[in-house]
Coordinates of C-alpha atoms and ligand atoms in Angstrom, one line a residue:
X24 CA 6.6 -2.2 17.4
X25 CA 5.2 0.9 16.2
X26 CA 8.4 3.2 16.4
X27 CA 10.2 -0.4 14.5
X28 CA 7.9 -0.1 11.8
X29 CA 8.1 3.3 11.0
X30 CA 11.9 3.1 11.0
X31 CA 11.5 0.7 8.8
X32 CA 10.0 2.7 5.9
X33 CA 11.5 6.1 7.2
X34 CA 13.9 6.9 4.4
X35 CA 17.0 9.2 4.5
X36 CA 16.3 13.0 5.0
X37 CA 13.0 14.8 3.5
X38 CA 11.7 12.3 0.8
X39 CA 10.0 15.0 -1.3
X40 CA 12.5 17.1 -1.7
X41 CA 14.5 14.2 -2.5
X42 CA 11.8 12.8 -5.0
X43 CA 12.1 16.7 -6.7
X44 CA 15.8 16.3 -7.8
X45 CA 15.8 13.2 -8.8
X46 CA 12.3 14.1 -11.2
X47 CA 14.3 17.6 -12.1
X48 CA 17.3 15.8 -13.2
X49 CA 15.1 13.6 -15.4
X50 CA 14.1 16.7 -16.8
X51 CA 10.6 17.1 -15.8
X52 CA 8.8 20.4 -14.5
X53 CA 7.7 19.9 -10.8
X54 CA 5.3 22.8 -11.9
X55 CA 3.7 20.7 -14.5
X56 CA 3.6 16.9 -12.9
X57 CA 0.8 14.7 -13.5
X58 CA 0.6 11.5 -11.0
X59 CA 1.8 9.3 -13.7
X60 CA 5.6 10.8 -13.0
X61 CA 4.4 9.7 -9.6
X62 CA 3.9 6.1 -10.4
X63 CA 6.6 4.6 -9.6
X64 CA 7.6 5.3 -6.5
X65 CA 3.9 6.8 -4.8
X66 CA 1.5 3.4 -5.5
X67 CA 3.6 1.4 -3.4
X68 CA 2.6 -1.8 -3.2
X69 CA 2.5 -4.9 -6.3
X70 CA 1.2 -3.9 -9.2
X71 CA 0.8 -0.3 -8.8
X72 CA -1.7 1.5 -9.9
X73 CA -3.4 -1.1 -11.7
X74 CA -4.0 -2.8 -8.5
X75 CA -5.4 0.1 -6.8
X76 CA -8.0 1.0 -9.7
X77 CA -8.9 -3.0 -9.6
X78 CA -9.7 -2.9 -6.2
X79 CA -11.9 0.4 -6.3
X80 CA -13.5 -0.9 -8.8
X81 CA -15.1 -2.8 -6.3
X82 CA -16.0 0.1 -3.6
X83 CA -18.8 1.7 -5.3
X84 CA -17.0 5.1 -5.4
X85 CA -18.8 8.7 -6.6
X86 CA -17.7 12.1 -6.7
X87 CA -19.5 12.3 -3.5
X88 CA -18.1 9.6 -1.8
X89 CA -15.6 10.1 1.3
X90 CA -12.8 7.4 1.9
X91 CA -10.3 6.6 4.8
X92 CA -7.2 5.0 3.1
X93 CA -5.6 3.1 6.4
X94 CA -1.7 2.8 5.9
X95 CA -1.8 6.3 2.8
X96 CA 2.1 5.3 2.4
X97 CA 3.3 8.4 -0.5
X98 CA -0.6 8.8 -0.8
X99 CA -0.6 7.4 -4.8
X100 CA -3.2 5.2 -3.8
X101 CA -5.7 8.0 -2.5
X102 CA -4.7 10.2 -5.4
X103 CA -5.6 7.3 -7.8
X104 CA -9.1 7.4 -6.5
X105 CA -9.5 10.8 -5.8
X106 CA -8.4 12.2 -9.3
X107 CA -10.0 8.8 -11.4
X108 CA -13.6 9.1 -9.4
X109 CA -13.5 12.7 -8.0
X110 CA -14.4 11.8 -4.6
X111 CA -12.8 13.4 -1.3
X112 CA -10.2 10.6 0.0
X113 CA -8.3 10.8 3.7
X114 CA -5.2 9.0 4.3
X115 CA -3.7 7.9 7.8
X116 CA -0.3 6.3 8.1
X117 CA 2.3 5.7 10.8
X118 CA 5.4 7.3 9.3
X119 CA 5.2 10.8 10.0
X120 CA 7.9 11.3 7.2
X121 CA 5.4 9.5 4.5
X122 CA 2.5 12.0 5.1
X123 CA 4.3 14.8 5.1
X124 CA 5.9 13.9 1.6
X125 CA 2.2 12.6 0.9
X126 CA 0.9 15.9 1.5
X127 CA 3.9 17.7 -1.0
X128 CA 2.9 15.4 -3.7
X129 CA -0.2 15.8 -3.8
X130 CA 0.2 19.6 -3.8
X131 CA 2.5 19.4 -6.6
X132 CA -0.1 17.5 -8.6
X133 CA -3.2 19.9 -7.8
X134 CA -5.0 17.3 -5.9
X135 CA -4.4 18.7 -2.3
X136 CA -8.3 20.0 -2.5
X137 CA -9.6 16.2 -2.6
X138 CA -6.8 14.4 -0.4
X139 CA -5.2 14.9 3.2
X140 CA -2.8 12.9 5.1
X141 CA -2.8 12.6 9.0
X142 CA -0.2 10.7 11.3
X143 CA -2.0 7.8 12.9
X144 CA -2.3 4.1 13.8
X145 CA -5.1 2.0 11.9
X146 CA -5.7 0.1 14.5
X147 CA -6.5 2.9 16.7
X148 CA -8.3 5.6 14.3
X149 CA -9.4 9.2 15.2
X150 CA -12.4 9.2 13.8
X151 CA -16.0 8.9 14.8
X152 CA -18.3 6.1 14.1
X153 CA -20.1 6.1 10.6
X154 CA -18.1 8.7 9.0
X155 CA -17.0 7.4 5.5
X156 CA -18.9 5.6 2.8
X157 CA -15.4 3.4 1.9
X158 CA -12.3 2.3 3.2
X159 CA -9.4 0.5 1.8
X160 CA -6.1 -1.0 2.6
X161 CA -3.3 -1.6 0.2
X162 CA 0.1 -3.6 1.7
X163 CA -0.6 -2.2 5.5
X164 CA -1.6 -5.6 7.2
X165 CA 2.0 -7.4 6.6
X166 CA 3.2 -5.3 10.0
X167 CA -0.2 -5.4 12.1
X168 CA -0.3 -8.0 14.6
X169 CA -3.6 -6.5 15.6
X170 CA -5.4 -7.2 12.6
X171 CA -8.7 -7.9 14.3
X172 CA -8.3 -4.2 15.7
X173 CA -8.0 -2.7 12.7
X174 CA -10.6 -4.6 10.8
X175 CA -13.2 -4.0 13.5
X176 CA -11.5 -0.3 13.0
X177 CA -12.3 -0.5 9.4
X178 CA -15.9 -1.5 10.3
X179 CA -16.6 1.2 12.7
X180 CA -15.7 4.3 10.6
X181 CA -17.7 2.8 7.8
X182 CA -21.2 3.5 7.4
X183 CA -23.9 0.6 7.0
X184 CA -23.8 -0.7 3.8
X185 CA -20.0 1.1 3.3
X186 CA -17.6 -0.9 1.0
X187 CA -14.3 -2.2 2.6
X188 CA -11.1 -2.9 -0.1
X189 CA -8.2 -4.8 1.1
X190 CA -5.0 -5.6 -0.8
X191 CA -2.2 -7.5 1.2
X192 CA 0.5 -9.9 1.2
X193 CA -0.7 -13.5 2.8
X194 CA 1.3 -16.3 4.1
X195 CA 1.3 -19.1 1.2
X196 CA 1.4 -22.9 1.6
X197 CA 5.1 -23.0 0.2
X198 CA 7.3 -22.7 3.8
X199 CA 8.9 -19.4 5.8
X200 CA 9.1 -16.0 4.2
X201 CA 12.8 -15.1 2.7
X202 CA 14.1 -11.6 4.3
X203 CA 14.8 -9.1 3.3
X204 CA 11.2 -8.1 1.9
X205 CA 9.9 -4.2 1.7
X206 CA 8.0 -4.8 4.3
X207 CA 10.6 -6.0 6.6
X208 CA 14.1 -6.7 7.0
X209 CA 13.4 -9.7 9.6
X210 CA 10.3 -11.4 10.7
X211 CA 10.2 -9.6 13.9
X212 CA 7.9 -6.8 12.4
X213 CA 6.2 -9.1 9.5
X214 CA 3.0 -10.7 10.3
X215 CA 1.1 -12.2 7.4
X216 CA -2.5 -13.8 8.3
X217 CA -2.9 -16.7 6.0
X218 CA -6.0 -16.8 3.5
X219 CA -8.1 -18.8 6.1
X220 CA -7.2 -16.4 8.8
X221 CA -8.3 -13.6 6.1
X222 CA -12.1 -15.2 6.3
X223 CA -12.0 -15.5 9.8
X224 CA -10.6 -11.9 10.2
X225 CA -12.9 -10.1 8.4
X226 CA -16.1 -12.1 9.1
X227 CA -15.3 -11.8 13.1
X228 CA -14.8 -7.9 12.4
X229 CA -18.6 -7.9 11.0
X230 CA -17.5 -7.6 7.1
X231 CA -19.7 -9.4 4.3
X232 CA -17.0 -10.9 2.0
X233 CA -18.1 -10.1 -1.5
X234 CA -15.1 -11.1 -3.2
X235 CA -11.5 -12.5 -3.0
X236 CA -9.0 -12.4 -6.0
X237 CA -5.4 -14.2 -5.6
X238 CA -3.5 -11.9 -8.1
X239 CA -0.3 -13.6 -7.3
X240 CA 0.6 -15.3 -10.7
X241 CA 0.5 -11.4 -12.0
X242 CA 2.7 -10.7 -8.6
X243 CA 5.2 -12.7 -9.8
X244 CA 5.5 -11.4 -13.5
X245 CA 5.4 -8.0 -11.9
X246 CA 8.4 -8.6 -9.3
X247 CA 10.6 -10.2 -12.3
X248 CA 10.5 -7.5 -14.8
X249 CA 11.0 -4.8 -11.9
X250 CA 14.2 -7.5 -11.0
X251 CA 15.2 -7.6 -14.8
X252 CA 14.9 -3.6 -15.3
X253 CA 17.5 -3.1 -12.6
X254 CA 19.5 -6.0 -13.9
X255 CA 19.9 -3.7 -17.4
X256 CA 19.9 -0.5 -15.4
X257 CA 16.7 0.9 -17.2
X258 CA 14.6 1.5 -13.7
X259 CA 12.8 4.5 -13.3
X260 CA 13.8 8.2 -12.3
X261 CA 11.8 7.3 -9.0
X262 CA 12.0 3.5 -7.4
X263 CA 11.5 2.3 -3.5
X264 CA 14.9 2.0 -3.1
X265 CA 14.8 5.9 -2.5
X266 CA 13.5 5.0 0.8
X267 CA 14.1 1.3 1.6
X268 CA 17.8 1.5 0.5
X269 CA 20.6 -0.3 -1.0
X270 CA 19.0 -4.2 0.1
X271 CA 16.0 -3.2 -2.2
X272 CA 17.2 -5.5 -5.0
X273 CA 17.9 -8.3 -2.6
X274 CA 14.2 -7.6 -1.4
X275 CA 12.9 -7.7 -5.2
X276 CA 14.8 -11.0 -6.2
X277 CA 13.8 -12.4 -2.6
X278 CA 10.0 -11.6 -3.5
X279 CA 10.3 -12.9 -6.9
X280 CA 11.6 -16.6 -5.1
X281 CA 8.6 -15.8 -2.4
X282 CA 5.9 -15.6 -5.1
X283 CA 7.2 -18.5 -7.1
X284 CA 7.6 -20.8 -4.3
X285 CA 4.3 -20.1 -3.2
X286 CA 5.7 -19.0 0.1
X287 CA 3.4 -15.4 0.2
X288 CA 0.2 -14.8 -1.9
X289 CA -1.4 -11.3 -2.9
X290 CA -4.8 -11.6 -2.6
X291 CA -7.4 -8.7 -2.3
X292 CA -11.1 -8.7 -0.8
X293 CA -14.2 -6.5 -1.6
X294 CA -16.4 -6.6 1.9
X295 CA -19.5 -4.8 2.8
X296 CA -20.1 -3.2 6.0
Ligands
SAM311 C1 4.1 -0.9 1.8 S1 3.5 0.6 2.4 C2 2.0 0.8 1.5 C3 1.5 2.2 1.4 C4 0.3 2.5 0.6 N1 -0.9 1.8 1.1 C5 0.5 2.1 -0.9 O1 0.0 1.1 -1.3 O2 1.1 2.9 -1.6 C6 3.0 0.2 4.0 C7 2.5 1.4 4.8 O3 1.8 1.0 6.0 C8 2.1 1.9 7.0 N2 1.8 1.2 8.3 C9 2.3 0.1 8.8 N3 1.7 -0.2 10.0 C10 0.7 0.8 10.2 C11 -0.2 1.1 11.2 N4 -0.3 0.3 12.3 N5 -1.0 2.2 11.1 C12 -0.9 3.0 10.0 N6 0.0 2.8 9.0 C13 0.8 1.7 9.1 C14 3.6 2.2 6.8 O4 4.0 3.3 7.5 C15 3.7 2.3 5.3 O5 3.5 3.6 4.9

């Protein structure tokens, strides 16, 4: 399941060099790139950066604080929050060709001092009890079966008291998911916990919910201008269909449909350890 996954979100050939030409032939100075170049393709997830720097608004982050980002993707999340509050962010992620690119742009940027990428499995992390002071998870969840593993994960690398952020994709009211989404072509490697399951989830992995937000009115607005911008051609240098491929508009108009019909929901939680 692993290996499928991965695959999944592989890509063609070495992503950052491939994110390089297509920034050079839009005319920009790899030399000189700031992580809003970045933006587009690096926070991947709905809503983009503003959703990340919504949710860590709720983790209580310093210039001293140290945070595990389960599922680092690109790394634009853990860039967000290293470069907006200063503090000393690690990223772990299954796709061994996303943290390497992950670990180029964040050079090119001058962040590699506050950010680092390994190769890993959330629900299995390397890491010894008690180490960070807050974790999040952006869009990771959708292909974890084992979602009480990497909860109770989640809650063991924490410290006491350590603030947990999770962003994801639910299972709505409104009947079966339509495929192909980004996260999977097929429901064989999607598995969306439904916003009861959520409760029980991170209760059962020892979390205090503090908060839930259902973002997924703004989801849908989101989705419909991305699906309108490649309708007029006017997308980005950088877009996900650098890595996801030539179904990615079939994927944007099938999550616009998903979001209106109520068949997913974006919700993110604010948990204390
Ligand atoms: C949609 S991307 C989101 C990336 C990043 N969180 C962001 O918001 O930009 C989903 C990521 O989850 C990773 N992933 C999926 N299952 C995982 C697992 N069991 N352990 C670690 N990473 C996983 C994938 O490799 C992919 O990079």
């Amino acid at each position: 399941m692993a290996d499928e996954v991965a695959t999944h979100y592989s890509g063609r050939g070495d992503l950052a060099e491939a994110i390089a030409g297509k920034l050079r032939e839009a005319g920009k100075d790899i030399g000189a790139l700031t992580t809003a170049d970045l933006g587009s393709i690096d926070e991947f997830h709905i809503r983009g950066r503003k959703a990340t720097l919504e949710l860590a608004e709720g983790l209580n982050l310093t210039a001293g604080s140290r945070v595990l980002d389960l599922g680092s993707g690109l790394g634009g999340p853990a860039r967000t929050l290293a470069e907006t509050y200063r503090c000393r962010v690690s990223g772990i992620d299954l796709t061994p060709a996303f943290c390497e690119a992950a670990t180029a742009l964040s050079r090119w940027v001058g962040l590699s001092d506050r950010v680092d990428f390994q190769v890993g499995d959330a629900t299995h992390l390397p890491f010894a009890d008690g180490q960070y002071d807050a974790a999040m998870t952006i869009h990771v969840a959708m292909n974890i079966a084992a979602k009480d593993r990497m909860y109770a994960e989640a809650r063991r690398v924490l410290k006491p008291g350590g603030r947990f952020g999770v962003y994801d994709v639910l299972q709505g009211e409104g009947g079966d998911v339509l495929y192909p989404t980004p996260w999977a072509r097929e429901p064989s490697i999607s598995h969306l916990a439904t916003p009861d399951d959520m409760r029980t989830l991170l209760s059962g992995a020892g979390f205090k919910i503090l908060s839930a937000t259902d973002t997924s009115e703004e989801s849908e607005r989101w989705f419909a201008a991305m699906a309108e911008r490649m309708k007029q051609g006017s997308s980005p240098p950088l877009t996900f269909r650098m890595f996801l491929g030539d179904d990615f508009p079939e994927m944007t108009r099938n999550q616009v449909r998903n979001l209106q019909e109520r068949r997913i929901r974006t919700v993110s939680y604010i948990c204390e350890a």
